[in-house]
mmCIF file of C-alpha atoms and ligand atoms in Angstrom:
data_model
loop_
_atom_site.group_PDB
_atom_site.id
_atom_site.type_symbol
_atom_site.label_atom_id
_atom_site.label_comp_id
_atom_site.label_asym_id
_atom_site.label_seq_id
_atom_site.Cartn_x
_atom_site.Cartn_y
_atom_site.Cartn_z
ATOM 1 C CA UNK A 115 0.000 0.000 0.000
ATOM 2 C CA UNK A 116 1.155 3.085 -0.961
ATOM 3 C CA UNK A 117 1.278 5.844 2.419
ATOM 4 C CA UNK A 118 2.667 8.914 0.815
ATOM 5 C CA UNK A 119 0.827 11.991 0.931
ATOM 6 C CA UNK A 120 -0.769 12.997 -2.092
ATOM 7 C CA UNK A 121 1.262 16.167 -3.847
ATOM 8 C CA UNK A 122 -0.936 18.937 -3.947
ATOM 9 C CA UNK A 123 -1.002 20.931 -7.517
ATOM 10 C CA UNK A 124 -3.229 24.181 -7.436
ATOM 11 C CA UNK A 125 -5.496 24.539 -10.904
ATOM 12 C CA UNK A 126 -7.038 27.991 -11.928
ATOM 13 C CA UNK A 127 -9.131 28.950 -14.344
ATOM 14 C CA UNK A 128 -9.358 32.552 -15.622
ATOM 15 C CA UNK A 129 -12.443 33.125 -18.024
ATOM 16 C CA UNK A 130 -15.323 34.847 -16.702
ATOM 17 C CA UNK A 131 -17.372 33.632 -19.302
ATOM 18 C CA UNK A 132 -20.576 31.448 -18.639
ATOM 19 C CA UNK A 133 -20.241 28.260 -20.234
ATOM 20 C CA UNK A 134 -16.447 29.136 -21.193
ATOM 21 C CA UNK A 135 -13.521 26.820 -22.865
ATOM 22 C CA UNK A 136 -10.850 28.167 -20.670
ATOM 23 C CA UNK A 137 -12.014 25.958 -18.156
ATOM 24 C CA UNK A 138 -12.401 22.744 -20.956
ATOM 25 C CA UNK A 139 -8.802 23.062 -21.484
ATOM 26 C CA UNK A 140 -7.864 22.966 -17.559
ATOM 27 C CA UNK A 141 -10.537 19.977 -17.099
ATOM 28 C CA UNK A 142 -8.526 17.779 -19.595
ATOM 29 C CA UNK A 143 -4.842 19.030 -17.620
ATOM 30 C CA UNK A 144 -7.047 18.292 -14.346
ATOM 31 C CA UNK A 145 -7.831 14.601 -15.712
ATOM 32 C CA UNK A 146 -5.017 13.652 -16.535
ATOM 33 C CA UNK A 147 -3.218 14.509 -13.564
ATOM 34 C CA UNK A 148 -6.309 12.399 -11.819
ATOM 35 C CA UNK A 149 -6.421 9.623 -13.678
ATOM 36 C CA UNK A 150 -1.786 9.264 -13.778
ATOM 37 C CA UNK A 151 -0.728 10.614 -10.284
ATOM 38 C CA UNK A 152 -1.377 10.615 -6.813
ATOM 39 C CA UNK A 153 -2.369 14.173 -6.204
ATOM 40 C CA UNK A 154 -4.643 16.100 -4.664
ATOM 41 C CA UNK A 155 -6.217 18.878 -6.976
ATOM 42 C CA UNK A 156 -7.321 22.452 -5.750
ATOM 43 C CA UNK A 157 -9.309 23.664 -9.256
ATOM 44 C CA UNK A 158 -10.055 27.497 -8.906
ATOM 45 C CA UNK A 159 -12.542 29.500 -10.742
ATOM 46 C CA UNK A 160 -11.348 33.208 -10.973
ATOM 47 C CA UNK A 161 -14.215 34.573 -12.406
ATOM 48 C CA UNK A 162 -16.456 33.576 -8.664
ATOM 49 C CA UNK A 163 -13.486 34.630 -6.496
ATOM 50 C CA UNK A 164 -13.871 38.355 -5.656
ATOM 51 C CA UNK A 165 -10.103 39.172 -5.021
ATOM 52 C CA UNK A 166 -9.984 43.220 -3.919
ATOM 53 C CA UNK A 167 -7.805 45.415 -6.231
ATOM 54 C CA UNK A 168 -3.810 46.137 -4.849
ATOM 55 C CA UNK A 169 -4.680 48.779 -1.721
ATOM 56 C CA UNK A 170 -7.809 47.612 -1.161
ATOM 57 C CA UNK A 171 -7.298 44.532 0.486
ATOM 58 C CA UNK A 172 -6.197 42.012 1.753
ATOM 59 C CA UNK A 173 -9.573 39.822 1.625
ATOM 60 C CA UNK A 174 -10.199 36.464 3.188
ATOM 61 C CA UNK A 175 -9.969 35.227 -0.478
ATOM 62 C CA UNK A 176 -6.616 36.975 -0.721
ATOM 63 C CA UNK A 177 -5.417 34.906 2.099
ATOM 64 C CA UNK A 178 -7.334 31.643 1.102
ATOM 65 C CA UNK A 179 -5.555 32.258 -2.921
ATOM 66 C CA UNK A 180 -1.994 33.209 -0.929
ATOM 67 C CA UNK A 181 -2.523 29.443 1.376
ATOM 68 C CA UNK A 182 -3.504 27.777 -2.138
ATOM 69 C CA UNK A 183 -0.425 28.559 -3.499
ATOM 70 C CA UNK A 184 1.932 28.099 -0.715
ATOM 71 C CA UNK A 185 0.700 24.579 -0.136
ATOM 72 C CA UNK A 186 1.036 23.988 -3.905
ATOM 73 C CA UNK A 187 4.121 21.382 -5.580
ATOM 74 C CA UNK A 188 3.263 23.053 -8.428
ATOM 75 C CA UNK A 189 0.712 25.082 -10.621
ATOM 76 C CA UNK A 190 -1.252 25.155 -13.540
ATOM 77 C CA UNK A 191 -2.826 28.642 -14.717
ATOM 78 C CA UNK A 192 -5.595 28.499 -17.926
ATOM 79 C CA UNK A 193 -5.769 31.633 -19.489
ATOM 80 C CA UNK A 194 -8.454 32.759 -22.366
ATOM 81 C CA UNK A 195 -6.914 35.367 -25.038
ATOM 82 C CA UNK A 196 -8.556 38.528 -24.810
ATOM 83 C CA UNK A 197 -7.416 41.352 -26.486
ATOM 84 C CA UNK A 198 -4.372 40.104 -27.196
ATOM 85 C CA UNK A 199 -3.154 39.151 -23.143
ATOM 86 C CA UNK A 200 -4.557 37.170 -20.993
ATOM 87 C CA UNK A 201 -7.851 37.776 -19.142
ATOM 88 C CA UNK A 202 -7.815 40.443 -16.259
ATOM 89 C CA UNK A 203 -9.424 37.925 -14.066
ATOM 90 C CA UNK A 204 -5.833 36.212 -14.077
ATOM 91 C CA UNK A 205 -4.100 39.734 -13.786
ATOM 92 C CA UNK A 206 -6.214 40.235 -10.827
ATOM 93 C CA UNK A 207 -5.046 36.897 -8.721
ATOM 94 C CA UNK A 208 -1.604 37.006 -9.488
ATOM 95 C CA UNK A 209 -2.151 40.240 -7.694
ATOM 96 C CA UNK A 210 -3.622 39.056 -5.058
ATOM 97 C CA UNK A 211 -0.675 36.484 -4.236
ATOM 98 C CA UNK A 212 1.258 39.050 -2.736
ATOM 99 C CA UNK A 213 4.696 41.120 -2.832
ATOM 100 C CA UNK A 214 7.361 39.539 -2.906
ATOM 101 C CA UNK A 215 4.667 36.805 -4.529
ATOM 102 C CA UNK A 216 3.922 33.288 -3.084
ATOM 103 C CA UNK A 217 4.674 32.187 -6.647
ATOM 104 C CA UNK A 218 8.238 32.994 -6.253
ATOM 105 C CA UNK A 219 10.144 29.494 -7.058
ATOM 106 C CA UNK A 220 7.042 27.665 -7.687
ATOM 107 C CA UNK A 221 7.127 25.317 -11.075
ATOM 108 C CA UNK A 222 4.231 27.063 -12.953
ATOM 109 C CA UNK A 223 2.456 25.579 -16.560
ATOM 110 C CA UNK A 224 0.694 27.805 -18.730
ATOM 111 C CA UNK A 225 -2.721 27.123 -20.870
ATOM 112 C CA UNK A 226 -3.932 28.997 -23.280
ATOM 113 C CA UNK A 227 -7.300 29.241 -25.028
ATOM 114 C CA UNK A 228 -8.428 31.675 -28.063
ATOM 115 C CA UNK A 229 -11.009 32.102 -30.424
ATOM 116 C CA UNK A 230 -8.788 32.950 -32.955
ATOM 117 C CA UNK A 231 -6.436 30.881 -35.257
ATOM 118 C CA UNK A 232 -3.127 32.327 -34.200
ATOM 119 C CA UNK A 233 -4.123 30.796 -30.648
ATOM 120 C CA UNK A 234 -3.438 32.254 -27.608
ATOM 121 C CA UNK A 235 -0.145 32.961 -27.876
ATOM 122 C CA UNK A 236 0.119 36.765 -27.062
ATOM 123 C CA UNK A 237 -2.070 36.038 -23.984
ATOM 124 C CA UNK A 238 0.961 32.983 -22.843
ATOM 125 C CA UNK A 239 3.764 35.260 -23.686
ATOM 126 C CA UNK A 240 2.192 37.922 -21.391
ATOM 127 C CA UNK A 241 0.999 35.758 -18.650
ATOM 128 C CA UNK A 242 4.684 33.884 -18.496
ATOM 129 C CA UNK A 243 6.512 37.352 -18.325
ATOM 130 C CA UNK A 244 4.332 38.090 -15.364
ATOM 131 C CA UNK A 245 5.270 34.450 -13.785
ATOM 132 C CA UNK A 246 8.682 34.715 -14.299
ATOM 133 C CA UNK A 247 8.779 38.466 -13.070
ATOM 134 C CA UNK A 248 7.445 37.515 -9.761
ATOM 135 C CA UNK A 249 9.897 34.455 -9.597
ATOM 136 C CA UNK A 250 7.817 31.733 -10.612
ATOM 137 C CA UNK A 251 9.550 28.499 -12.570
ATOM 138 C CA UNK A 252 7.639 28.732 -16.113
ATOM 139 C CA UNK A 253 8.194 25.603 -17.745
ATOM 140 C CA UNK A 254 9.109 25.850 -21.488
ATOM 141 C CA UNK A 255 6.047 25.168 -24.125
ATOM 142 C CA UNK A 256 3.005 26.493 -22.956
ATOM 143 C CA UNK A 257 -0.161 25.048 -24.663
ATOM 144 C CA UNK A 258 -2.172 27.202 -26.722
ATOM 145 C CA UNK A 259 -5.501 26.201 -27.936
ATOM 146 C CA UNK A 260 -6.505 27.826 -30.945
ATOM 147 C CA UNK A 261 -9.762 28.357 -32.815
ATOM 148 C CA UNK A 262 -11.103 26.297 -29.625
ATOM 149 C CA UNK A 263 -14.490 26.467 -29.900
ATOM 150 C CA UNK A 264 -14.115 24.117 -32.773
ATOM 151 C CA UNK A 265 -11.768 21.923 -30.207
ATOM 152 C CA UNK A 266 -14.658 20.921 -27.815
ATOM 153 C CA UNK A 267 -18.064 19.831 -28.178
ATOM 154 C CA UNK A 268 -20.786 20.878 -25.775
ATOM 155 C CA UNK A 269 -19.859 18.238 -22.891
ATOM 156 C CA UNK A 270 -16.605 19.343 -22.769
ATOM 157 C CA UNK A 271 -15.376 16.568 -24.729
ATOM 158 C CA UNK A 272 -12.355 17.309 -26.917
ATOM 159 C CA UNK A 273 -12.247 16.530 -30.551
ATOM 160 C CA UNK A 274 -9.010 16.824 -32.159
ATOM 161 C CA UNK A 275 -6.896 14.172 -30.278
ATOM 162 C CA UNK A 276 -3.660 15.612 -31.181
ATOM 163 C CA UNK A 277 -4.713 18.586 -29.061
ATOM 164 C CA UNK A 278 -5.988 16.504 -25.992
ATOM 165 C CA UNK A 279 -2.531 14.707 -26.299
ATOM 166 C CA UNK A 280 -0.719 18.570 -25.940
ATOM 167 C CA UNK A 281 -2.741 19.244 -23.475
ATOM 168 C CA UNK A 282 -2.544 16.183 -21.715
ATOM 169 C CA UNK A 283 1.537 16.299 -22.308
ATOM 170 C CA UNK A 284 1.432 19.537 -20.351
ATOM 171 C CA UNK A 285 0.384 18.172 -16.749
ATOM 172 C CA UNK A 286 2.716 15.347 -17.498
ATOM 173 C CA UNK A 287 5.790 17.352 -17.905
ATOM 174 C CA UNK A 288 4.553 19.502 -14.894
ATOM 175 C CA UNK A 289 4.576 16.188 -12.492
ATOM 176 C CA UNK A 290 8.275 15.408 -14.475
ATOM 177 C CA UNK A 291 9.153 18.752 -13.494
ATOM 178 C CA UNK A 292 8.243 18.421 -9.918
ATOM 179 C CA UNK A 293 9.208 14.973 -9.663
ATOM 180 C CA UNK A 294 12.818 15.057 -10.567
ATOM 181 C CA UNK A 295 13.745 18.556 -9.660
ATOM 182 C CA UNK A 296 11.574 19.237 -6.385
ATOM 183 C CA UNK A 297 10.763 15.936 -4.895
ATOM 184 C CA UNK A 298 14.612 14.583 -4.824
ATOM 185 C CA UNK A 299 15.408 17.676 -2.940
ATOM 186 C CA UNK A 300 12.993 17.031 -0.426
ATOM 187 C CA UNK A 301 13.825 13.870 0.411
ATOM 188 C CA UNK A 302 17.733 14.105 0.329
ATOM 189 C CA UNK A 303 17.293 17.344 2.741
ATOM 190 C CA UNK A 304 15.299 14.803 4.789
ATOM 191 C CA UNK A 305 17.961 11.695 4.845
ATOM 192 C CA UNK A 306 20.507 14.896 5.700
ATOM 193 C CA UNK A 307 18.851 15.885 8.689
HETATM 194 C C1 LIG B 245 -13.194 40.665 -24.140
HETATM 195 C C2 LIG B 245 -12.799 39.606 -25.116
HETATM 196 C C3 LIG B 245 -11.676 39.792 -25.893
HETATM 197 C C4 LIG B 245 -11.261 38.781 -26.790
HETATM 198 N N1 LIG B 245 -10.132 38.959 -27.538
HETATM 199 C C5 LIG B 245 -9.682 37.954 -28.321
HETATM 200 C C6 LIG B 245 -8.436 38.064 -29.002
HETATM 201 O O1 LIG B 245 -7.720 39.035 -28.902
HETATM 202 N N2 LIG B 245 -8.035 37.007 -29.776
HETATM 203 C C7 LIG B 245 -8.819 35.876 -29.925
HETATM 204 O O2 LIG B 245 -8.409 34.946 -30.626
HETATM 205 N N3 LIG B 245 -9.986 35.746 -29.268
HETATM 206 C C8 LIG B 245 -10.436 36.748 -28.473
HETATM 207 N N4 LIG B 245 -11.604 36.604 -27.767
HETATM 208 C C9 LIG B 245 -12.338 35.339 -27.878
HETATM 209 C C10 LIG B 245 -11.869 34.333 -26.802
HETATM 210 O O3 LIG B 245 -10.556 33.941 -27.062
HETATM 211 C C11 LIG B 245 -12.835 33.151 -26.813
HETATM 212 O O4 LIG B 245 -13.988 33.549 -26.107
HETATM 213 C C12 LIG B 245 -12.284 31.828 -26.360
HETATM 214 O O5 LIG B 245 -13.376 30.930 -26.265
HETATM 215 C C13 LIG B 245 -11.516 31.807 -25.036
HETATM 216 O O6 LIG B 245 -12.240 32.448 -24.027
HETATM 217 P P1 LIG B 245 -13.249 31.748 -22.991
HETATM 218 O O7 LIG B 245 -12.439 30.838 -22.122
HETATM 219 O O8 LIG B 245 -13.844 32.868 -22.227
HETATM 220 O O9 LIG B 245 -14.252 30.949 -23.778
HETATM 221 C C14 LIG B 245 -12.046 37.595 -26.912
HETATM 222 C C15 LIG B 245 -13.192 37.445 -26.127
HETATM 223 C C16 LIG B 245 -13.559 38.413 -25.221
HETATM 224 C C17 LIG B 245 -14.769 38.188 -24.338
#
């Protein structure tokens, strides 16, 4: 039987849209982390989270968001494309986190979701220059999801399996990432002790 505790991976989602895909592409990252690893997932909805603008907090979801993240091995953030960035709901969380930010040294995958057919790729290159600003690990090849309304049907289900596989790839290489570069440290700083 297997004892260990289950690593904790924090999952947000940051369309405000009813009914939106943002949140498709971070079910199928969710998933697969479910159905592969032993973890324990906290999924986040920005868009239901009323996080105070800098100066006018901090809120109880401030410090809720800030705990999320500290307990997290690692994180995965889904972005929509809007207006060429990513989605002010996201903007508004990663405020939210703190400064110096809880994200600081935390391995951190980006998602991306767009409309259009160039994908969201402004919206990734935006939202990992914030990461990395703060002091967050960005791993390399965020997933964009272009033209992704044609991606999903109405369940959620995706329909282009190469996509599902990218998407899929991503939590993968985010458990890698945490597995061989986080989770060795731990346990040699334990056997040190
Ligand atoms: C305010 C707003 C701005 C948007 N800007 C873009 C854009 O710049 N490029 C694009 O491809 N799609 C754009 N879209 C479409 C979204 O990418 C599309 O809704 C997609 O499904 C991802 O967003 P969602 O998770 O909210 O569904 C925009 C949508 C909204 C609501």
């Amino acid at each position: 039987m297997d004892n260990r505790e289950p690593l904790h991976i924090l999952a947000a989602s940051g369309s405000s849209r009813p009914d939106n895909y943002t949140r498709r592409v971070l079910a199928l990252a969710v998933e697969e982390l479910h159905s592969r690893h032993q973890v324990r997932v906290d999924l986040i909805d920005l868009s239901t989270t009323d996080y105070p603008f800098p100066g006018q907090g901090p809120s109880q979801a401030t410090h809720r968001a800030q705990e999320l993240v500290k307990g997290a091995a690692g994180i995965l953030l889904a972005t929509p494309e809007y207006h060429g960035s990513y989605s002010s709901a996201m903007k508004r969380f990663i405020e939210n986190l703190g400064f110096p930010s809880t994200l600081a040294g935390k391995p951190v995958a980006l998602l991306g979701a767009a409309a259009g057919q160039i994908g969201a790729v402004k919206a990734l290159e935006h939202l990992g220059s914030v990461c990395s600003h703060v002091g967050a690990f960005v791993l390399p090849g965020p997933v964009s999801v272009a033209r992704v309304h044609k991606v999903f049907d109405g369940e959620g289900r995706c329909l282009n399996p190469e996509i599902e596989k990218r998407v899929r790839g991503l939590a993968t290489r985010l458990m890698d990432y945490i597995q061989t570069r986080i989770c060795p440290r731990a346990a040699l700083e334990q056997s040190v002790r």
